[in-house]
Amino acid sequence: MVKLTALYRHPEEVQEFETRYFEGHIPLARKMPALLKMEVTRYTETPMGDHPPYYLQADLYFASKEALEAAMKSPEGKAAAKDVMSFAGKLVTMIVGEVKGEA
């Protein structure tokens, strides 16, 4: 299993980001073919109580790297990518990882 992780830095306009992300982007991303599961985490603090470096994290799970690549190349994947870049392109870092199970 692989996952695409999107890490978002803190937006300047939190309410605008929240509306575009949860009402616009998430519904688009959920339409991606072969998507097994999606998790979104909003960070509130570090273990030391400090301001976290990231505001939000989204994890999208796929059965394989090939399934992820096909999803990203699909019309739904392209629409989701175009959407996120339109409002969060300067905030987001995306990485792909192989899930090795639970520790």
PDB file of C-alpha atoms in Angstrom:
ATOM      1  CA  MET A   1       0.000   0.000   0.000  1.00  0.00           C
ATOM      2  CA  VAL A   2       1.164   3.549  -0.715  1.00  0.00           C
ATOM      3  CA  LYS A   3      -0.032   6.916   0.407  1.00  0.00           C
ATOM      4  CA  LEU A   4       0.165  10.415  -0.915  1.00  0.00           C
ATOM      5  CA  THR A   5       0.687  12.865   1.931  1.00  0.00           C
ATOM      6  CA  ALA A   6      -0.059  16.552   1.486  1.00  0.00           C
ATOM      7  CA  LEU A   7       1.342  18.835   4.185  1.00  0.00           C
ATOM      8  CA  TYR A   8      -0.102  22.355   4.321  1.00  0.00           C
ATOM      9  CA  ARG A   9       1.618  25.293   5.992  1.00  0.00           C
ATOM     10  CA  HIS A  10      -0.542  27.810   7.844  1.00  0.00           C
ATOM     11  CA  PRO A  11      -2.782  29.827   5.519  1.00  0.00           C
ATOM     12  CA  GLU A  12      -3.076  33.588   5.917  1.00  0.00           C
ATOM     13  CA  GLU A  13      -6.853  33.458   5.517  1.00  0.00           C
ATOM     14  CA  VAL A  14      -7.871  30.426   7.582  1.00  0.00           C
ATOM     15  CA  GLN A  15     -11.633  30.595   6.935  1.00  0.00           C
ATOM     16  CA  GLU A  16     -11.187  30.979   3.181  1.00  0.00           C
ATOM     17  CA  PHE A  17      -8.754  28.039   3.149  1.00  0.00           C
ATOM     18  CA  GLU A  18     -11.098  25.878   5.234  1.00  0.00           C
ATOM     19  CA  THR A  19     -14.067  26.593   2.957  1.00  0.00           C
ATOM     20  CA  ARG A  20     -12.177  25.912  -0.264  1.00  0.00           C
ATOM     21  CA  TYR A  21     -10.472  22.829   1.159  1.00  0.00           C
ATOM     22  CA  PHE A  22     -13.358  21.077   2.861  1.00  0.00           C
ATOM     23  CA  GLU A  23     -16.237  22.170   0.627  1.00  0.00           C
ATOM     24  CA  GLY A  24     -14.411  22.156  -2.709  1.00  0.00           C
ATOM     25  CA  HIS A  25     -11.199  20.176  -2.713  1.00  0.00           C
ATOM     26  CA  ILE A  26     -12.084  17.188  -0.531  1.00  0.00           C
ATOM     27  CA  PRO A  27     -15.162  16.262  -2.624  1.00  0.00           C
ATOM     28  CA  LEU A  28     -12.987  16.383  -5.778  1.00  0.00           C
ATOM     29  CA  ALA A  29     -10.222  14.274  -4.237  1.00  0.00           C
ATOM     30  CA  ARG A  30     -12.704  11.651  -3.014  1.00  0.00           C
ATOM     31  CA  LYS A  31     -13.668  10.999  -6.661  1.00  0.00           C
ATOM     32  CA  MET A  32     -10.175   9.807  -7.579  1.00  0.00           C
ATOM     33  CA  PRO A  33     -10.280   6.225  -8.860  1.00  0.00           C
ATOM     34  CA  ALA A  34      -8.775   3.512  -6.662  1.00  0.00           C
ATOM     35  CA  LEU A  35      -8.680   5.753  -3.573  1.00  0.00           C
ATOM     36  CA  LEU A  36      -8.989   3.377  -0.616  1.00  0.00           C
ATOM     37  CA  LYS A  37      -9.050   5.823   2.271  1.00  0.00           C
ATOM     38  CA  MET A  38      -8.458   9.481   3.070  1.00  0.00           C
ATOM     39  CA  GLU A  39      -7.487  10.961   6.428  1.00  0.00           C
ATOM     40  CA  VAL A  40      -7.212  14.673   7.221  1.00  0.00           C
ATOM     41  CA  THR A  41      -5.474  15.945  10.360  1.00  0.00           C
ATOM     42  CA  ARG A  42      -5.536  19.542  11.607  1.00  0.00           C
ATOM     43  CA  TYR A  43      -2.557  20.229  13.855  1.00  0.00           C
ATOM     44  CA  THR A  44      -3.058  22.259  17.010  1.00  0.00           C
ATOM     45  CA  GLU A  45       0.295  22.155  18.816  1.00  0.00           C
ATOM     46  CA  THR A  46       3.596  20.335  19.174  1.00  0.00           C
ATOM     47  CA  PRO A  47       4.271  17.996  22.134  1.00  0.00           C
ATOM     48  CA  MET A  48       5.996  20.952  23.785  1.00  0.00           C
ATOM     49  CA  GLY A  49       2.915  23.146  23.315  1.00  0.00           C
ATOM     50  CA  ASP A  50       4.469  25.234  20.548  1.00  0.00           C
ATOM     51  CA  HIS A  51       2.869  26.389  17.309  1.00  0.00           C
ATOM     52  CA  PRO A  52       3.190  23.486  14.811  1.00  0.00           C
ATOM     53  CA  PRO A  53       5.014  24.046  11.504  1.00  0.00           C
ATOM     54  CA  TYR A  54       2.056  22.613   9.570  1.00  0.00           C
ATOM     55  CA  TYR A  55      -1.619  23.446   9.693  1.00  0.00           C
ATOM     56  CA  LEU A  56      -3.118  20.424   7.962  1.00  0.00           C
ATOM     57  CA  GLN A  57      -2.122  16.999   6.678  1.00  0.00           C
ATOM     58  CA  ALA A  58      -4.046  14.847   4.217  1.00  0.00           C
ATOM     59  CA  ASP A  59      -3.188  11.194   3.601  1.00  0.00           C
ATOM     60  CA  LEU A  60      -4.632   9.447   0.541  1.00  0.00           C
ATOM     61  CA  TYR A  61      -4.176   5.670   0.457  1.00  0.00           C
ATOM     62  CA  PHE A  62      -3.904   3.474  -2.648  1.00  0.00           C
ATOM     63  CA  ALA A  63      -3.232  -0.250  -3.105  1.00  0.00           C
ATOM     64  CA  SER A  64      -0.052   0.333  -5.117  1.00  0.00           C
ATOM     65  CA  LYS A  65       2.186   2.964  -6.656  1.00  0.00           C
ATOM     66  CA  GLU A  66       0.646   2.107 -10.024  1.00  0.00           C
ATOM     67  CA  ALA A  67      -2.860   2.742  -8.658  1.00  0.00           C
ATOM     68  CA  LEU A  68      -1.730   6.115  -7.273  1.00  0.00           C
ATOM     69  CA  GLU A  69      -0.090   7.083 -10.564  1.00  0.00           C
ATOM     70  CA  ALA A  70      -3.208   6.096 -12.533  1.00  0.00           C
ATOM     71  CA  ALA A  71      -5.404   8.075 -10.131  1.00  0.00           C
ATOM     72  CA  MET A  72      -3.222  11.163 -10.515  1.00  0.00           C
ATOM     73  CA  LYS A  73      -3.393  10.884 -14.320  1.00  0.00           C
ATOM     74  CA  SER A  74      -7.164  10.409 -14.349  1.00  0.00           C
ATOM     75  CA  PRO A  75      -9.545  13.308 -15.105  1.00  0.00           C
ATOM     76  CA  GLU A  76     -10.558  13.283 -11.418  1.00  0.00           C
ATOM     77  CA  GLY A  77      -6.943  13.368 -10.248  1.00  0.00           C
ATOM     78  CA  LYS A  78      -6.079  16.195 -12.633  1.00  0.00           C
ATOM     79  CA  ALA A  79      -9.108  18.178 -11.462  1.00  0.00           C
ATOM     80  CA  ALA A  80      -8.125  17.723  -7.806  1.00  0.00           C
ATOM     81  CA  ALA A  81      -4.513  18.739  -8.514  1.00  0.00           C
ATOM     82  CA  LYS A  82      -5.585  21.826 -10.469  1.00  0.00           C
ATOM     83  CA  ASP A  83      -7.983  22.803  -7.698  1.00  0.00           C
ATOM     84  CA  VAL A  84      -5.484  22.532  -4.847  1.00  0.00           C
ATOM     85  CA  MET A  85      -2.878  24.489  -6.762  1.00  0.00           C
ATOM     86  CA  SER A  86      -5.389  27.274  -7.387  1.00  0.00           C
ATOM     87  CA  PHE A  87      -5.686  28.144  -3.684  1.00  0.00           C
ATOM     88  CA  ALA A  88      -2.913  26.297  -1.825  1.00  0.00           C
ATOM     89  CA  GLY A  89      -0.067  25.889  -4.304  1.00  0.00           C
ATOM     90  CA  LYS A  90       2.315  27.951  -2.172  1.00  0.00           C
ATOM     91  CA  LEU A  91       1.290  26.179   1.026  1.00  0.00           C
ATOM     92  CA  VAL A  92       1.435  22.500   0.106  1.00  0.00           C
ATOM     93  CA  THR A  93       4.234  19.942   0.025  1.00  0.00           C
ATOM     94  CA  MET A  94       3.356  16.498  -1.346  1.00  0.00           C
ATOM     95  CA  ILE A  95       5.254  13.292  -0.694  1.00  0.00           C
ATOM     96  CA  VAL A  96       4.606   9.626  -1.506  1.00  0.00           C
ATOM     97  CA  GLY A  97       5.434   6.810   0.883  1.00  0.00           C
ATOM     98  CA  GLU A  98       5.115   3.070   1.150  1.00  0.00           C
ATOM     99  CA  VAL A  99       2.973   1.941   4.069  1.00  0.00           C
ATOM    100  CA  LYS A 100       4.789  -0.791   6.009  1.00  0.00           C
ATOM    101  CA  GLY A 101       2.013  -1.652   8.453  1.00  0.00           C
ATOM    102  CA  GLU A 102       1.369  -0.689  12.015  1.00  0.00           C
ATOM    103  CA  ALA A 103       4.163  -0.417  14.545  1.00  0.00           C
TER     104      ALA A 103
END
